[in-house]
XYZ file of C-alpha atoms in Angstrom:
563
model
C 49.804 -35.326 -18.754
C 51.140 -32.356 -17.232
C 50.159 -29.970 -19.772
C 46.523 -31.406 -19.525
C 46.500 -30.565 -15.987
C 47.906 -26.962 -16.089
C 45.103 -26.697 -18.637
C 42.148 -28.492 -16.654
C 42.843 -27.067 -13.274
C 41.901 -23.292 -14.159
C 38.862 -24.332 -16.296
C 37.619 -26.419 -13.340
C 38.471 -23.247 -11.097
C 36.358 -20.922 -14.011
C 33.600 -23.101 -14.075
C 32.989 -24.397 -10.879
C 33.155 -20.524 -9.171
C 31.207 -19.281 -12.151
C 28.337 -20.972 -10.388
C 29.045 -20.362 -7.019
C 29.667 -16.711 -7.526
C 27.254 -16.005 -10.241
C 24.112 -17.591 -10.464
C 21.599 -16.096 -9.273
C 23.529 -13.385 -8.435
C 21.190 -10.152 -9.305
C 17.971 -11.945 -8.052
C 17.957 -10.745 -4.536
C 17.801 -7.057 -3.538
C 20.870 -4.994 -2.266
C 21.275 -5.471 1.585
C 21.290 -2.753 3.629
C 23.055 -1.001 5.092
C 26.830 -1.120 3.483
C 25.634 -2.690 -0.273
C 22.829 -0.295 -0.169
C 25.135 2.845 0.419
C 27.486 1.237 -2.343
C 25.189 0.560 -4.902
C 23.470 4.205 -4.241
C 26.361 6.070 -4.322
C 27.750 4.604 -7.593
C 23.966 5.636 -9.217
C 24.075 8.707 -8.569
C 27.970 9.237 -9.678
C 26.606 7.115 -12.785
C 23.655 9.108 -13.649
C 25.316 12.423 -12.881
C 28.044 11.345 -15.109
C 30.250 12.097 -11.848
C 33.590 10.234 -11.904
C 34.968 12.067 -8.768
C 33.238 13.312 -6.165
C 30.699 10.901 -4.510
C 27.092 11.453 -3.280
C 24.301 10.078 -1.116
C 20.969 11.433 -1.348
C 22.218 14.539 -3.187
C 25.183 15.311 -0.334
C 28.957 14.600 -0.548
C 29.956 10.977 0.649
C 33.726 10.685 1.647
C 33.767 7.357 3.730
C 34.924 5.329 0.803
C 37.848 5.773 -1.685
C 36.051 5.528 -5.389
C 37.187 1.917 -6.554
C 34.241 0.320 -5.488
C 31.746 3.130 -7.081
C 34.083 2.859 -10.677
C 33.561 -1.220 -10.626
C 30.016 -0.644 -9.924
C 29.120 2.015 -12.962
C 30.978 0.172 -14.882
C 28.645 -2.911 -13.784
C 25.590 -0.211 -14.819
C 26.677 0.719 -17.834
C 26.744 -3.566 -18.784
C 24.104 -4.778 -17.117
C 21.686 -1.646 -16.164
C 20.731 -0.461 -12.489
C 20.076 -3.132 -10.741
C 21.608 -5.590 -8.297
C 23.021 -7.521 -10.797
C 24.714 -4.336 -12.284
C 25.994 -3.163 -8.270
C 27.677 -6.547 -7.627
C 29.329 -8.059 -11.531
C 32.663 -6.529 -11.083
C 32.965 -7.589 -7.299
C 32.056 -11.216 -8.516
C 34.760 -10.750 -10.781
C 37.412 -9.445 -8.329
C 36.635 -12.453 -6.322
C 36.996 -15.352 -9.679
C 39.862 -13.290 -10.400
C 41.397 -13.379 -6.726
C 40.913 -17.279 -6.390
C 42.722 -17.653 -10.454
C 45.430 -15.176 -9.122
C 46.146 -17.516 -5.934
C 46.057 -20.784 -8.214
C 48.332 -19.541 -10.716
C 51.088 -17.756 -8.166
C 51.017 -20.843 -6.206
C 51.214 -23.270 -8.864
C 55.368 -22.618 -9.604
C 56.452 -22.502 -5.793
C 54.068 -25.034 -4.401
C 53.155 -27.289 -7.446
C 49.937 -27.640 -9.383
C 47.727 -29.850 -7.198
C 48.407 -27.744 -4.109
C 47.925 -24.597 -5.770
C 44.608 -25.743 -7.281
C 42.877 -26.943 -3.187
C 44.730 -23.517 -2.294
C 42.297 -21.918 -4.770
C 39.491 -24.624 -3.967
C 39.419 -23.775 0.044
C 39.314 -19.941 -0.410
C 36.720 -20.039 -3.064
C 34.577 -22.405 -1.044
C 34.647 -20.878 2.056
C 31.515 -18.747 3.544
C 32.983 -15.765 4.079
C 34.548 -15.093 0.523
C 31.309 -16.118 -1.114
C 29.778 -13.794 1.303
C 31.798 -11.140 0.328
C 31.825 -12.047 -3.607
C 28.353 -11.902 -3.911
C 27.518 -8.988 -1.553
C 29.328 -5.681 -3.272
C 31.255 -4.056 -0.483
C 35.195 -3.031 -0.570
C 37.043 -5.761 0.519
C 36.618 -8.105 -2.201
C 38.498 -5.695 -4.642
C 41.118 -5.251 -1.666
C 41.996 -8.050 -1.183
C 42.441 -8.779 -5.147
C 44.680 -6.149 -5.495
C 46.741 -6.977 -2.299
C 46.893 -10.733 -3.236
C 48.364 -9.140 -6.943
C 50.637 -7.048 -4.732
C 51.964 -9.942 -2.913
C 52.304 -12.213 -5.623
C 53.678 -9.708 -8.226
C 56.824 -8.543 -5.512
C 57.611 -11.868 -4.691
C 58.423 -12.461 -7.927
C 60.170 -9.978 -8.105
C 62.438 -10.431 -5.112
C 62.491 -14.491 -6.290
C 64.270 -13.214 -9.666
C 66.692 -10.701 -8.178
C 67.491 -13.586 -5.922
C 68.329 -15.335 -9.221
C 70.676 -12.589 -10.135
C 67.889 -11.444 -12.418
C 65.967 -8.266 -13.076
C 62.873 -8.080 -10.835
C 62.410 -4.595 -9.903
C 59.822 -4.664 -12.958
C 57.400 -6.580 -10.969
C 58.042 -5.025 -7.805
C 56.739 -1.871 -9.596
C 53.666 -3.826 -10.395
C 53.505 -4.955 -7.356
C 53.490 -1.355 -5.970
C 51.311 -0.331 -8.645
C 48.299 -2.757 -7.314
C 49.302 -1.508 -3.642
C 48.222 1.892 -5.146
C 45.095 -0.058 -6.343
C 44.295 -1.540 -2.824
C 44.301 2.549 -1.988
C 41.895 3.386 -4.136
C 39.846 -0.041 -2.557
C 39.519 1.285 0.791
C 42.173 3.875 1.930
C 45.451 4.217 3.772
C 45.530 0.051 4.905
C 46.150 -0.286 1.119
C 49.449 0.501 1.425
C 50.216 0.006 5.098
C 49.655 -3.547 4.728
C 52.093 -4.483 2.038
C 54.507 -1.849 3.292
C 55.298 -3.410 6.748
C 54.786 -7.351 5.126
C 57.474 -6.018 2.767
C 59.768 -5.001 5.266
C 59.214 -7.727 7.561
C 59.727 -10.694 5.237
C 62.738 -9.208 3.315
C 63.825 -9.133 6.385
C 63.637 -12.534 7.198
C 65.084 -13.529 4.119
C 68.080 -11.049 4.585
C 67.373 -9.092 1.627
C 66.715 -6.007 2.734
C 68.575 -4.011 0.713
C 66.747 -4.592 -2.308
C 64.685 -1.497 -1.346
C 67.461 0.482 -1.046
C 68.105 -0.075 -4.561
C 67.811 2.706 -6.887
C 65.556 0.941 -9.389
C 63.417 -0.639 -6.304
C 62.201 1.587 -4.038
C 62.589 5.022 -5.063
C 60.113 4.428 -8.707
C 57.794 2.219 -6.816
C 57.032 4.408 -3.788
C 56.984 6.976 -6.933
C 54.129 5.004 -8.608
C 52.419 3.888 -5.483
C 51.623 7.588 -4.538
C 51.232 8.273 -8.096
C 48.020 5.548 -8.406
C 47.111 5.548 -4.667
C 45.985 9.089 -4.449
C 45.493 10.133 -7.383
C 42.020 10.282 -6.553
C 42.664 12.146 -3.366
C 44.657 15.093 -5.107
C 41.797 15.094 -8.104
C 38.769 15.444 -5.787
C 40.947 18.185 -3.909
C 41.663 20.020 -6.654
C 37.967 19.764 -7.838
C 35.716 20.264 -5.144
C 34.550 23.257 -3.791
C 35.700 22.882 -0.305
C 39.728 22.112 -1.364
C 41.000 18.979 0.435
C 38.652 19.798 3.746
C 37.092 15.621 2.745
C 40.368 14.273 4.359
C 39.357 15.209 7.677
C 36.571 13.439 7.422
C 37.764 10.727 5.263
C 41.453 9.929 7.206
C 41.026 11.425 10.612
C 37.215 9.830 10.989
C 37.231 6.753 8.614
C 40.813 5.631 9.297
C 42.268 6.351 12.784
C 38.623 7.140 14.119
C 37.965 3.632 13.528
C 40.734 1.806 14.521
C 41.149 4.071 17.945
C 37.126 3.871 18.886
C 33.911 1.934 18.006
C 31.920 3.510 15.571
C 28.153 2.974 14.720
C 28.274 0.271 17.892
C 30.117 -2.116 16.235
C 32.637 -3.169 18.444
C 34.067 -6.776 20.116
C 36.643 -8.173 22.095
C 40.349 -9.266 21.073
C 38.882 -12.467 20.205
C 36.237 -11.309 17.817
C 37.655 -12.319 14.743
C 38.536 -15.886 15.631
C 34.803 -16.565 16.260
C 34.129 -15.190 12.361
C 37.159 -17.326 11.329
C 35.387 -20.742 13.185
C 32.156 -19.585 10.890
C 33.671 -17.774 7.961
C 35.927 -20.404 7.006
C 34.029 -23.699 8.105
C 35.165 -26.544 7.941
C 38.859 -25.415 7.591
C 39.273 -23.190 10.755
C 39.608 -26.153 13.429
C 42.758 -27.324 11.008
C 44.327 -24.311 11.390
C 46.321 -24.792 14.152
C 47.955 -27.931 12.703
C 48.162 -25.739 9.328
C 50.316 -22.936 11.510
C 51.996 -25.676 13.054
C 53.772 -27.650 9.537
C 53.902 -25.117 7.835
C 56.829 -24.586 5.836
C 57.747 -21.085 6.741
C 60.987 -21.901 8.927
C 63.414 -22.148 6.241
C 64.362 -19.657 3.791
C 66.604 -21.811 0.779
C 63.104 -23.026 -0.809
C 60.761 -20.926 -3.236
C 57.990 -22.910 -1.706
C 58.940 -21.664 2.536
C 59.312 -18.562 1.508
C 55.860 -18.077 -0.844
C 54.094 -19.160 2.161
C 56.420 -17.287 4.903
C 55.534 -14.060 2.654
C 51.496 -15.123 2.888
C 51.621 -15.823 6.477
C 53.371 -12.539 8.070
C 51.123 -10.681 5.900
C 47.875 -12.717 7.153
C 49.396 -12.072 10.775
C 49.957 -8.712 10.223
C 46.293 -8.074 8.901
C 44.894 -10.332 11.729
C 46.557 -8.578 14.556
C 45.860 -5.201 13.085
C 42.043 -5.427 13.079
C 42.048 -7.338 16.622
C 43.409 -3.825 18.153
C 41.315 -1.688 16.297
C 37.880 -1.149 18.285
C 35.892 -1.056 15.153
C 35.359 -4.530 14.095
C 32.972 -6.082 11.249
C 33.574 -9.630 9.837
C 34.347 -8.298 6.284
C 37.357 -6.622 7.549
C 39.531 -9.864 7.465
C 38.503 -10.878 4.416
C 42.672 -10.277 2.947
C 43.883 -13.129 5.368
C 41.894 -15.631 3.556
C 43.927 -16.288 0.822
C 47.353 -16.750 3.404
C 44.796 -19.281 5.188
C 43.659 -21.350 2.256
C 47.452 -21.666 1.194
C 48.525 -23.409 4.551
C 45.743 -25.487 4.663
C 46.393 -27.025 1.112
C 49.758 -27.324 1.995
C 48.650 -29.124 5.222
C 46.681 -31.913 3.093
C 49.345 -32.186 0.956
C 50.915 -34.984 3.114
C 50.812 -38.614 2.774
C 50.673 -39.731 6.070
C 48.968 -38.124 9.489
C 50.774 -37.102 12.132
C 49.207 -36.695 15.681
C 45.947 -38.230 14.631
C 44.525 -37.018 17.789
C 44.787 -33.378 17.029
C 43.366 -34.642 13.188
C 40.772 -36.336 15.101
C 39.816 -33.392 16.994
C 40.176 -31.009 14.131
C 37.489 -32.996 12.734
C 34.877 -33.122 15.570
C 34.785 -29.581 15.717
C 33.606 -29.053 12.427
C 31.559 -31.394 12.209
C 29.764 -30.378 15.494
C 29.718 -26.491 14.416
C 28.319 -27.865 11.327
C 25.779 -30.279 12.779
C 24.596 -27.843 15.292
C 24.248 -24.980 12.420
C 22.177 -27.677 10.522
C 20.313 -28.434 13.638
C 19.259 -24.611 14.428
C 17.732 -24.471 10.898
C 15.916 -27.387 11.510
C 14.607 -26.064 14.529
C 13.756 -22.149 13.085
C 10.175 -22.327 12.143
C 9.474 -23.853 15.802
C 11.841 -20.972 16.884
C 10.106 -17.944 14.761
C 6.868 -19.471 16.201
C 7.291 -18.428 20.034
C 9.394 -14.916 18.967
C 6.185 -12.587 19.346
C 5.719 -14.205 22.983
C 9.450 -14.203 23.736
C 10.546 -10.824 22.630
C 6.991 -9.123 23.956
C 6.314 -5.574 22.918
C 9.533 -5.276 20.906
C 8.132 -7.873 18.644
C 5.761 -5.665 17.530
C 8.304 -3.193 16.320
C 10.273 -5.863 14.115
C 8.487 -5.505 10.355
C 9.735 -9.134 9.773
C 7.184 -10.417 12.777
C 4.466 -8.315 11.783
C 3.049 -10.947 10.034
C 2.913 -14.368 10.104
C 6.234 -15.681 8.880
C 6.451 -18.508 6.555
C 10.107 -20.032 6.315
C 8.805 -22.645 3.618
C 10.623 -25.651 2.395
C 14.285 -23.726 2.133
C 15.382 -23.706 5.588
C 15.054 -27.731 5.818
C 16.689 -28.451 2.822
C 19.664 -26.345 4.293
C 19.447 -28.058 7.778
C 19.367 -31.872 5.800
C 22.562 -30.494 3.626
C 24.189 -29.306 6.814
C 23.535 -32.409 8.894
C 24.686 -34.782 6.241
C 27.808 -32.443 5.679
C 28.966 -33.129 9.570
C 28.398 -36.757 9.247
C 30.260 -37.073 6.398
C 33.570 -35.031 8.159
C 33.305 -37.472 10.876
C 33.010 -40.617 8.780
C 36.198 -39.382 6.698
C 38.175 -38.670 10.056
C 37.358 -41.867 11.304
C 39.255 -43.357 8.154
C 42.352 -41.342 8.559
C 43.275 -40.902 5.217
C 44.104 -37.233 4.318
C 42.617 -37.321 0.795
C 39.229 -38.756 2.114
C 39.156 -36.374 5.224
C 40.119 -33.001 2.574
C 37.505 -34.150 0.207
C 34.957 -34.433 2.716
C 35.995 -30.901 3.800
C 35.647 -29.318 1.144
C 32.256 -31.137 -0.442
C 30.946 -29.679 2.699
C 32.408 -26.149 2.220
C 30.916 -25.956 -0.877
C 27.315 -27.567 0.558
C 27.619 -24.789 3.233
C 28.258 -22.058 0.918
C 25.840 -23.058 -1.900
C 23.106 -23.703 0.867
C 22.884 -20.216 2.616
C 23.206 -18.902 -0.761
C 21.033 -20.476 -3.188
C 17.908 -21.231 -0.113
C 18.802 -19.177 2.967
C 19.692 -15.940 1.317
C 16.567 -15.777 -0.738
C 14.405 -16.231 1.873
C 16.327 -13.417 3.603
C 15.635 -11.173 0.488
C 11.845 -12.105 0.782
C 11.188 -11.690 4.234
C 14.079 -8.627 5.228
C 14.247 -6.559 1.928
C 12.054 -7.224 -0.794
C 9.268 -5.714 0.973
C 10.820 -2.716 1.002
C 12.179 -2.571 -2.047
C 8.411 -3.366 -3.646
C 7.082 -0.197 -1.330
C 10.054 1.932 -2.813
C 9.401 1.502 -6.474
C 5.580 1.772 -5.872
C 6.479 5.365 -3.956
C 8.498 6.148 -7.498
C 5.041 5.735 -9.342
C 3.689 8.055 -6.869
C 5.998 10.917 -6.995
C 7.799 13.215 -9.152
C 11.722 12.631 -10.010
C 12.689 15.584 -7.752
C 10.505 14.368 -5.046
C 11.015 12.777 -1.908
C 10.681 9.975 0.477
C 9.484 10.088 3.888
C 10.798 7.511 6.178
C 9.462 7.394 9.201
C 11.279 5.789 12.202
C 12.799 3.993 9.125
C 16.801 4.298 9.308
C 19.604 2.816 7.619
C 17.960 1.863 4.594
C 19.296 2.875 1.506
C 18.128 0.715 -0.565
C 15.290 2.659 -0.809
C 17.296 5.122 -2.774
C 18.280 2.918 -4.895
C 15.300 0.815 -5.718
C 13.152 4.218 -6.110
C 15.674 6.763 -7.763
C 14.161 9.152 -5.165
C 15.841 11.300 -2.124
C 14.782 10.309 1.480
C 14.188 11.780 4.409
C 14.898 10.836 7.522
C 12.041 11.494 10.635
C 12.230 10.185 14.288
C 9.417 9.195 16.070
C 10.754 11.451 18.833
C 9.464 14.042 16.629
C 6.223 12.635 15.917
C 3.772 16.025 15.845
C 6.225 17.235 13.751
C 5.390 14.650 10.565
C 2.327 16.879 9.044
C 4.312 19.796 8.761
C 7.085 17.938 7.079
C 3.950 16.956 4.361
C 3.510 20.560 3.694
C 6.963 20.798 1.499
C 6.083 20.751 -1.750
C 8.312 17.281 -2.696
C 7.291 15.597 -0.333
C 3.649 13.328 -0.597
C 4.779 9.684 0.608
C 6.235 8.211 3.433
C 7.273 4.813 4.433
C 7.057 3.183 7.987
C 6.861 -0.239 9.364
C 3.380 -1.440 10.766
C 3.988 -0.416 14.003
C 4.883 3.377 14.054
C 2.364 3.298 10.993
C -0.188 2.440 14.067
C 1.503 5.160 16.258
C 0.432 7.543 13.709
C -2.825 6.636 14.257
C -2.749 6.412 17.676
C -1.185 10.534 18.017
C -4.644 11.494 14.996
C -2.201 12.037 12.761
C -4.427 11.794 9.323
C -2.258 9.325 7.614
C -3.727 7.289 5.084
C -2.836 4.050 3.897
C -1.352 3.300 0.416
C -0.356 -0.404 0.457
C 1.077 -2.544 2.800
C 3.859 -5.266 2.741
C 6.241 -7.424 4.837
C 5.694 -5.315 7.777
C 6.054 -2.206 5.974
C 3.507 0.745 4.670
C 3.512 3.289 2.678
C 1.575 5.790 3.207
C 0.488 9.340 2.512
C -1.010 12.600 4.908
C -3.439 14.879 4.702
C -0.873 18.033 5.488
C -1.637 20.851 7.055
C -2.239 23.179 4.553
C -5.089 21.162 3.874
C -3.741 19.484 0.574
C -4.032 15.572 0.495
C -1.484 13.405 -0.348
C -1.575 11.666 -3.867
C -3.787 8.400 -3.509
């Protein structure tokens, strides 16, 4: 019976997140702005057959290590330039991230905990998010989760009195891979969780072994910048990227806010309570029993080793000013292991705190589905709430039309809550985690297969439909106007054209900017499209969408734009 489990737990775990993460998954348009800078820069590496130094809109690009931008031409090269191509391999990372936690787990921890481990992290909002949007985390935290898993079985079989410094090297060798995810943090991370938990364990002086630490740190700087020293040697400018790579993108953004996105200490629990619903309110009974206190057990110390390094991470982006929810994406799978260990329990202690546990996510859940209920009463009244500034929004341009999606999604989410509380209410643990997780996988399935297409339709399909029109219009060296229109490179990408950039501050300017010979289109939203005409600019009209038009100038040489 055993042997039919260890075979039927994985090909649930394939099958079931096959769907989740998958289908669907190139229908929607890449979201600006982070996907849309992703998914550009990889097409223009992949069409200029550039493996090293990355562009946007024809100019160096060094905010990113190249991980991302390899995963994504490889995704181009299998499935063509699309969405579908710009997000495969991060769907993958993720399917292979939740098989990576189920099989590590399963030795130390047991099968059937192992497998919910894998069940809550794959469920939860935030991963999905993450899996189905292509940004730089997901591949992070695969290769950190390999790291992690890969050196403490290393350390488990020199505890043995066996070799393990093999798998420590591995170990290092995905660190290196985390590097080339998203920079310095690659390494940082699993450097001080290292040192910290051996440690705790008193087995520090593995790494001053000389078959431990001296090849590893050898083949982490070997992988991890690799790319670093290549696109030195390469580049015209020598290694003048790292200032703006290290010194802006690293300790820039950890020591001040960039681009306004900023929070308090606290910022991260609040996308915790929504980015891993219904699981977060357990957490603090997770923290509590979990089994991290003694070190003679494989199974305390798997999940001591999971939890420093989720601390570590957590406190790490609390201090740094610069905060965005993807940024704690690598705690998840630490979180998803002591909440399957939690459940694994056969009777309830403090049924209070369970109790409680319970009514919070149910009421975050109930009040989410409520909200939705409530949004095409609420989209009704924005013109005559927000005033003037409604007018500049492209998405309340026109008449918005939520359809049948968003009440579907608030009759999932209300049913969800009321079956959490009717499972707490029984106080049996297997009840109350099935009940949890049907309705992480209701919330996650919901925003994604009804909420996040309508996003697409109303937010960036419009745009994307005025891009590839402007690509019929224009030559392949041409360019795009966009006017008042920033952030948005998804244009790029859906219109394998250049953009430019102009302010409405600079609005007398825009005819001159028409007399450039690749230049004949712009793009604007309805509103500065009106302030055109308002300032006699002789703009004329090409076709309007969503709040958006493109449209073309009579410049001042005299010349008319293409119809």
């Amino acid at each position: 019976m055993s042997k039919i489990i260890e075979i039927i737990y994985p090909l649930i775990l394939v099958i079931v997140f096959s769907l989740l993460l998958f289908f669907n998954l190139g229908s929607t348009t890449v979201i600006d702005y982070d996907e849309g800078v992703y998914a550009e820069v990889s097409r223009e590496m992949y069409l200029a057959s550039e493996p090293v130094i990355p562009t946007l809109n024809g100019e160096d690009f060094f905010e990113k290590p190249p991980m991302l931008y390899w995963s994504q031409m490889l995704g181009y090269k299998l499935f063509g330039i699309n969405a579908l191509g710009a997000r495969a391999i991060n769907g993958l990372s993720a399917l292979a991230t939740v098989l990576i936690l189920f099989f590590s787990a399963r030795i130390p921890l047991g099968s059937r905990t192992a497998f919910n481990s894998s069940l809550i992290l794959g469920s939860s909002f935030l991963f999905v998010y993450l899996s189905r949007v292509a940004m730089t985390d997901m591949l992070l935290t695969m290769f950190l989760t390999i790291c992690l898993v890969s050196s403490w079985y290393g350390v488990e079989r020199s505890i043995k009195g066996q070799n393990g410094h093999f798998l420590f090297w591995f170990g290092c060798l995905a660190a290196g891979g985390a590097m080339l995810s998203k920079g310095a943090v690659g390494a940082f991370f699993p450097v001080i969780t290292a040192v910290i938990y051996l440690i705790s364990i008193n087995r520090i002086g593995l790494l001053f072994k000389k078959n431990w630490l001296l090849p590893g740190t050898l083949i982490l700087v070997m992988v991890g910048f690799s790319w670093y020293l290549l696109l030195g040697f390469l580049h015209p400018e020598g290694f003048g990227f790292m200032k703006d790579l290290f010194l802006k993108h690293h300790i820039g953004r950890f020591s001040s806010a960039m681009e306004g996105h900023s929070g308090p200490f606290y910022y991260y629990f609040i996308v915790l309570l929504i980015g891993f619903l219904p699981w977060f309110s357990y957490l603090p009974v997770a923290v509590i029993h979990a089994p991290v206190v003694s070190s003679q057990e494989p199974a305390s110390r798997f999940v001591r080793l999971f939890v420093i390094f989720s601390i570590i991470v957590f406190i790490f982006f609390s201090f740094a000013a610069t905060k965005l929810p993807n940024y704690i994406l690598p705690v998840l799978p630490g979180l998803a292991l002591i909440t399957a260990v939690l459940f694994n329990r056969e009777s309830i202690k403090y049924p209070i705190i369970w109790l409680t546990a319970g009514w919070v996510s149910a009421a975050i859940i109930g009040l989410l589905g409520i909200v939705l209920a409530a949004a095409p009463f609420i989209f009704s009244y924005l013109p005559d709430l927000l005033g003037e500034n409604s007018r500049k929004a492209p998405i309340l341009a026109e008449p918005v039309q939520l359809g049948y999606g968003v009440w579907v999604a608030a009759i999932l989410f209300i049913f969800s809550a009321f079956m959490i509380i009717r499972s707490i209410h029984k106080r049996h643990i297997e009840q109350i985690f099935q009940a949890l997780l049907l309705s992480s996988f209701i919330v996650s399935a919901t925003i994604f297969f009804t909420i996040m297409p309508l996003y697409d339709r109303l937010m960036n399909l419009p745009l994307a439909s005025l891009a590839l029109e402007a690509a019929e219009l224009t030559q392949a060296d041409e360019r795009i106007v966009l006017y008042n229109v920033s952030d948005r490179p998804s244009v790029m990408f859906a219109s394998n054209r250049r953009t430019i950039y102009h302010s409405d501050r600079n609005i007398q300017q825009l005819p001159a900017l028409f007399d450039e010979k690749d230049i004949s289109v712009g793009i604007t939203t309805n509103y500065y499209y009106g302030r055109l005409l308002s300032h006699s600019i002789a703009v004329h009209e090409i076709k309007r969408q969503g709040g958006f038009v493109l449209f073309g100038i009579v410049a001042q040489s005299g010349t008319p734009a293409p119809p």
